[in-house]
XYZ file of C-alpha atoms in Angstrom:
401
model
C 117.442 95.672 114.841
C 116.715 92.141 115.999
C 116.416 89.486 113.316
C 114.937 86.001 113.247
C 117.551 83.292 112.564
C 118.413 82.500 108.940
C 117.642 84.556 105.862
C 117.156 82.366 102.787
C 116.254 85.433 100.734
C 119.660 87.062 101.188
C 120.927 85.646 97.898
C 121.657 87.229 94.543
C 119.161 84.984 92.717
C 116.301 85.735 95.108
C 117.000 89.462 94.936
C 117.204 89.449 91.136
C 113.884 87.620 90.811
C 112.207 89.977 93.287
C 113.310 92.911 91.139
C 112.133 91.217 87.930
C 108.730 90.416 89.425
C 108.380 93.935 90.785
C 109.230 95.412 87.395
C 106.106 93.844 85.844
C 103.813 96.362 87.511
C 106.166 99.273 86.892
C 106.763 98.736 83.182
C 103.131 97.774 82.639
C 101.935 101.113 83.966
C 103.731 103.301 81.434
C 104.952 101.370 78.391
C 101.835 102.077 76.314
C 101.648 105.824 77.035
C 103.377 106.838 73.742
C 100.887 104.630 71.873
C 97.754 106.201 73.358
C 97.101 108.658 70.497
C 97.487 105.885 67.903
C 95.230 103.531 69.878
C 92.601 106.242 70.063
C 92.863 106.918 66.340
C 92.690 103.281 65.210
C 89.990 102.192 67.674
C 88.068 105.484 67.459
C 88.453 106.210 71.160
C 88.389 109.810 72.373
C 91.214 111.250 74.533
C 88.868 111.367 77.523
C 88.057 107.682 77.078
C 91.726 106.849 76.676
C 92.415 108.495 80.034
C 89.864 106.110 81.508
C 92.208 103.231 80.696
C 94.554 104.693 83.310
C 91.764 105.391 85.780
C 90.341 101.865 85.667
C 93.824 100.451 86.202
C 94.387 102.513 89.363
C 90.893 101.822 90.748
C 90.959 98.050 90.208
C 94.516 97.805 91.491
C 93.768 99.680 94.704
C 90.516 97.759 95.226
C 92.017 94.270 95.154
C 95.515 94.644 96.565
C 94.198 94.320 100.114
C 92.375 91.087 99.296
C 95.605 89.730 97.809
C 97.408 90.413 101.078
C 94.780 88.557 103.085
C 95.010 85.593 100.727
C 98.811 85.496 100.906
C 98.673 85.453 104.715
C 96.120 82.627 104.621
C 97.344 80.456 101.737
C 100.976 81.403 101.133
C 102.825 83.946 99.023
C 103.722 81.940 95.929
C 100.204 80.833 94.841
C 98.942 84.421 95.036
C 101.968 85.748 93.162
C 101.651 83.156 90.380
C 97.911 83.776 90.032
C 98.520 87.510 89.719
C 101.060 87.051 86.930
C 98.699 84.683 85.087
C 95.886 87.270 85.138
C 98.327 89.984 84.040
C 99.347 87.878 81.018
C 95.687 87.287 80.126
C 94.824 90.986 80.460
C 97.792 91.996 78.311
C 96.733 89.572 75.576
C 93.169 90.918 75.673
C 94.471 94.490 75.332
C 96.688 93.469 72.410
C 93.735 91.976 70.508
C 91.172 94.621 71.491
C 89.090 96.027 68.645
C 87.202 98.630 70.631
C 86.932 100.647 73.814
C 85.079 98.024 75.867
C 87.602 95.252 75.153
C 90.517 97.556 75.915
C 88.955 98.618 79.213
C 88.274 94.980 80.120
C 91.880 94.070 79.356
C 93.206 96.907 81.475
C 90.925 95.877 84.351
C 92.172 92.261 84.164
C 95.767 93.514 83.999
C 95.179 95.598 87.120
C 93.500 92.695 88.922
C 96.563 90.552 88.277
C 98.982 93.361 89.089
C 97.242 93.978 92.421
C 98.438 90.572 93.634
C 102.103 91.305 92.972
C 103.624 94.232 94.950
C 102.187 93.588 98.412
C 102.772 89.845 98.170
C 106.283 90.456 96.884
C 107.134 92.778 99.790
C 105.710 90.271 102.265
C 107.797 87.531 100.636
C 110.921 89.669 101.024
C 109.974 90.423 104.621
C 109.582 86.671 105.279
C 112.909 85.665 103.792
C 115.320 88.589 104.115
C 117.185 90.538 106.767
C 116.144 94.105 107.585
C 119.032 95.603 105.619
C 118.268 93.374 102.642
C 114.577 94.374 102.717
C 115.493 98.067 102.696
C 117.973 97.424 99.871
C 115.391 95.573 97.748
C 112.721 98.208 98.338
C 115.238 100.876 97.446
C 116.094 99.140 94.200
C 112.400 98.691 93.417
C 112.012 102.466 93.821
C 114.998 102.956 91.510
C 113.451 100.579 88.960
C 110.247 102.594 89.132
C 112.216 105.661 88.123
C 114.215 103.760 85.524
C 111.056 102.594 83.812
C 109.781 106.170 83.675
C 112.604 106.529 81.140
C 112.855 103.058 79.634
C 109.203 102.098 79.295
C 108.082 105.078 77.149
C 111.200 104.736 74.991
C 110.572 100.995 74.526
C 106.899 101.682 73.913
C 107.654 104.372 71.348
C 109.991 102.030 69.452
C 107.540 99.112 69.546
C 104.679 101.320 68.391
C 106.727 102.777 65.535
C 108.097 99.408 64.390
C 105.212 97.006 65.004
C 102.076 98.978 65.919
C 100.436 99.741 69.244
C 99.473 96.138 70.063
C 103.169 95.213 70.281
C 103.324 97.007 73.637
C 100.857 94.595 75.178
C 102.370 91.522 73.516
C 105.729 92.579 74.976
C 104.144 92.758 78.447
C 102.574 89.317 78.015
C 105.860 87.730 76.874
C 107.981 89.425 79.539
C 105.576 88.376 82.296
C 105.451 84.805 80.962
C 109.252 84.549 81.210
C 109.221 85.899 84.776
C 106.338 83.525 85.592
C 108.423 80.527 84.507
C 111.475 81.687 86.465
C 109.371 82.258 89.593
C 107.736 78.856 89.294
C 111.094 77.122 89.079
C 113.328 79.188 91.372
C 111.318 81.020 94.053
C 110.353 78.941 97.116
C 107.312 79.468 99.317
C 108.456 81.790 102.116
C 105.354 81.701 104.334
C 105.277 78.301 106.032
C 101.909 76.647 106.683
C 102.375 76.861 110.441
C 102.706 80.650 110.301
C 99.660 81.322 108.134
C 96.667 83.286 109.378
C 93.228 81.912 108.389
C 91.008 84.423 106.647
C 88.098 85.659 108.775
C 86.398 88.901 107.772
C 85.752 90.200 111.275
C 89.241 89.387 112.484
C 90.754 90.878 109.329
C 88.789 94.107 109.810
C 90.085 94.351 113.374
C 93.652 93.770 112.238
C 93.326 96.451 109.577
C 91.917 98.848 112.126
C 94.791 98.111 114.504
C 97.310 98.792 111.750
C 95.700 102.064 110.731
C 95.502 103.161 114.364
C 99.131 102.289 115.040
C 101.665 105.153 114.735
C 104.225 102.473 113.865
C 102.270 101.871 110.664
C 100.272 104.939 109.630
C 102.488 107.725 110.956
C 105.682 106.066 109.742
C 104.107 105.543 106.329
C 102.917 109.175 106.166
C 105.958 110.553 104.282
C 105.831 107.682 101.797
C 102.122 108.283 101.140
C 102.873 111.955 100.453
C 105.724 111.015 98.109
C 103.530 108.604 96.138
C 100.856 111.284 95.769
C 103.539 113.532 94.258
C 104.505 110.669 91.948
C 100.899 110.396 90.745
C 100.756 114.155 90.217
C 103.958 113.997 88.188
C 102.631 111.245 85.907
C 99.528 113.338 85.203
C 101.311 116.662 84.676
C 104.723 115.822 83.220
C 103.588 115.123 79.614
C 101.895 118.527 79.469
C 104.866 120.279 81.096
C 107.665 118.623 79.142
C 106.014 118.072 75.750
C 103.578 120.997 75.502
C 105.213 123.723 77.608
C 108.835 122.934 76.710
C 108.328 121.275 73.317
C 109.992 117.867 73.706
C 108.803 114.828 71.724
C 107.680 111.480 73.223
C 111.105 109.804 73.084
C 112.848 112.914 74.431
C 110.197 113.056 77.148
C 111.126 109.543 78.218
C 114.832 110.334 78.134
C 114.341 113.526 80.149
C 113.281 111.386 83.075
C 116.861 110.187 83.450
C 117.192 112.893 86.103
C 114.721 110.916 88.203
C 116.808 107.778 87.863
C 119.953 109.674 88.852
C 118.127 111.169 91.840
C 116.790 107.816 92.968
C 120.187 106.141 92.620
C 121.905 108.921 94.530
C 119.231 108.943 97.222
C 119.315 105.181 97.553
C 123.112 105.230 97.907
C 123.077 108.050 100.456
C 120.172 106.499 102.380
C 121.912 103.129 102.646
C 125.078 104.735 104.003
C 123.158 106.869 106.487
C 121.083 103.881 107.590
C 124.216 102.042 108.706
C 125.430 105.040 110.698
C 122.273 106.640 112.103
C 119.578 103.943 111.802
C 116.004 104.320 110.590
C 115.261 107.349 112.759
C 118.331 109.200 111.538
C 117.296 108.680 107.910
C 113.815 109.984 108.692
C 115.037 113.081 110.520
C 117.304 114.039 107.635
C 114.477 113.211 105.231
C 112.228 115.636 107.103
C 114.707 118.482 106.668
C 115.271 117.637 102.997
C 111.508 117.453 102.332
C 111.038 120.930 103.799
C 113.793 122.277 101.531
C 112.216 120.653 98.469
C 108.842 122.151 99.464
C 110.432 125.605 99.165
C 111.807 124.800 95.698
C 108.439 123.505 94.505
C 106.757 126.643 95.867
C 109.118 128.914 93.937
C 108.499 126.855 90.787
C 104.745 126.989 91.319
C 104.557 130.782 91.613
C 106.899 131.362 88.685
C 109.979 132.637 90.503
C 111.813 129.610 89.101
C 111.120 128.395 85.562
C 112.657 126.535 82.633
C 112.971 122.903 81.600
C 116.231 122.232 83.419
C 115.017 124.002 86.555
C 111.893 121.826 86.519
C 113.864 118.632 85.922
C 116.456 119.595 88.523
C 113.855 120.092 91.254
C 112.161 116.827 90.319
C 115.559 115.111 90.457
C 116.238 116.493 93.942
C 112.827 115.273 95.074
C 113.640 111.847 93.620
C 116.783 111.773 95.756
C 114.780 112.445 98.922
C 112.268 109.804 97.821
C 115.005 107.241 97.192
C 116.652 107.817 100.570
C 113.549 107.986 102.757
C 110.745 105.887 101.282
C 112.387 102.423 101.589
C 112.886 102.945 105.334
C 109.232 103.852 105.865
C 108.001 100.993 103.712
C 110.133 98.468 105.574
C 109.382 99.829 109.054
C 105.604 99.935 108.607
C 105.568 96.249 107.605
C 108.042 95.266 110.315
C 105.696 96.740 112.940
C 103.342 93.842 112.071
C 105.888 91.196 111.054
C 103.613 88.207 111.800
C 100.935 89.740 109.540
C 103.277 91.094 106.899
C 101.082 89.978 103.987
C 98.083 92.057 104.970
C 100.337 94.880 106.208
C 102.125 95.018 102.844
C 98.783 94.876 101.032
C 97.343 97.714 103.114
C 100.510 99.663 102.459
C 100.193 99.040 98.724
C 96.539 100.073 98.712
C 97.342 103.328 100.504
C 100.266 104.118 98.208
C 98.384 103.314 95.014
C 95.417 105.298 96.300
C 97.740 108.224 96.997
C 99.085 108.086 93.440
C 95.564 108.046 92.053
C 94.535 111.013 94.209
C 97.679 112.899 93.184
C 96.909 112.513 89.490
C 93.275 113.436 90.127
C 94.225 116.551 92.100
C 96.411 117.881 89.290
C 93.647 117.250 86.757
C 91.107 119.077 88.901
C 93.493 121.993 89.451
C 94.061 122.367 85.714
C 90.426 121.976 84.701
C 88.550 123.782 87.449
C 91.098 126.209 88.946
C 92.581 127.285 85.640
C 96.157 126.472 86.658
C 98.603 125.386 83.999
C 100.259 122.017 84.513
C 103.553 123.179 85.999
C 101.937 125.443 88.609
C 99.354 122.817 89.557
C 101.982 120.115 89.984
C 104.507 122.286 91.812
C 102.106 123.853 94.316
C 100.472 120.516 95.087
C 103.909 118.919 95.528
C 105.054 121.731 97.830
C 102.112 121.097 100.139
C 102.735 117.354 100.177
C 106.452 117.809 100.875
C 105.490 119.768 103.985
C 103.217 116.909 105.027
C 106.089 114.481 104.452
C 108.462 116.653 106.484
C 106.067 116.901 109.427
C 105.255 113.188 109.593
C 108.909 112.142 109.103
C 109.979 114.455 111.928
C 107.559 113.084 114.528
C 107.465 109.375 113.604
C 109.718 106.641 114.989
C 110.506 103.993 112.353
C 111.889 100.729 113.705
């Protein structure tokens, strides 16, 4: 893998701040889930309306992340990143002080608008400043953090709700983001020099997007990752019903049960990093294809009832998390590297596709439960089996670089 000279981002401080910034979106997506029933009760919001607070977040996020990428290519990474965090703080404060459904929805929309400026810009910033191995490492750790916050965020949210009320969740988000905002302002440099910026022109941008989508080095390589993120969205929609209703765990235990995902992601990240050094990107993808096919079989057996039980369910999810942790960072890095000079818009397009996949995954499980009469575990498992086959096929034929 050829590298440009000098990697100012290959430092512990830069890496730590990238992970802190990336955690804003991840913890913000799930910390308030244990508080949803209490919010609905106090603000007189129905369960269906409460679910809309998730929907609006996904829709706004996916809608604006591409624009954020264009702006970061044209005006630099840091201004876009700082603006996103500022909007996220404002949206969190509005949610915390909401006295009704409309204010809560507005706050969630503003949160999502701010959050949409963070992940794609952050990945482009890492791509600007870091070596290939460092980029894969950071993306791997961001995936691990995503799993970690599946455990930590609901536990933190449950404690905050119990001790201080539901609004404490959003005040925590505002304060945490403000601290990260200050650290970014003081310690993160601009990584996209003025001479390398691409002026924003709608027609030219549309052509660049079309070229990316038509390129196998972008779309085909990203195919397994898109499938994995759709499974992630399906899990978020189905897991509360599976773990809490089917198997009887409480909210805190539900959060703790997700430790298997963290273990899987850590193990997959470790194994993927070792394999990457020995076999390169293509080797990781070929092994990922075989592993995805094996996980598809396990999900199928779970979906038709041959396999059942809480630990069986968590074990299969943990194995999937390992495949995710090993494979996804390579695809995410390679698809951006294919358009290195336009990494801002490439990362934004990637983020839009992945967030859209998560939204469609959660929607598909909901439709399967409501209109096909499937219970949550069967809906999730069968949908995941199909997507694992898609991931296996695309990983087998693509050539990440």
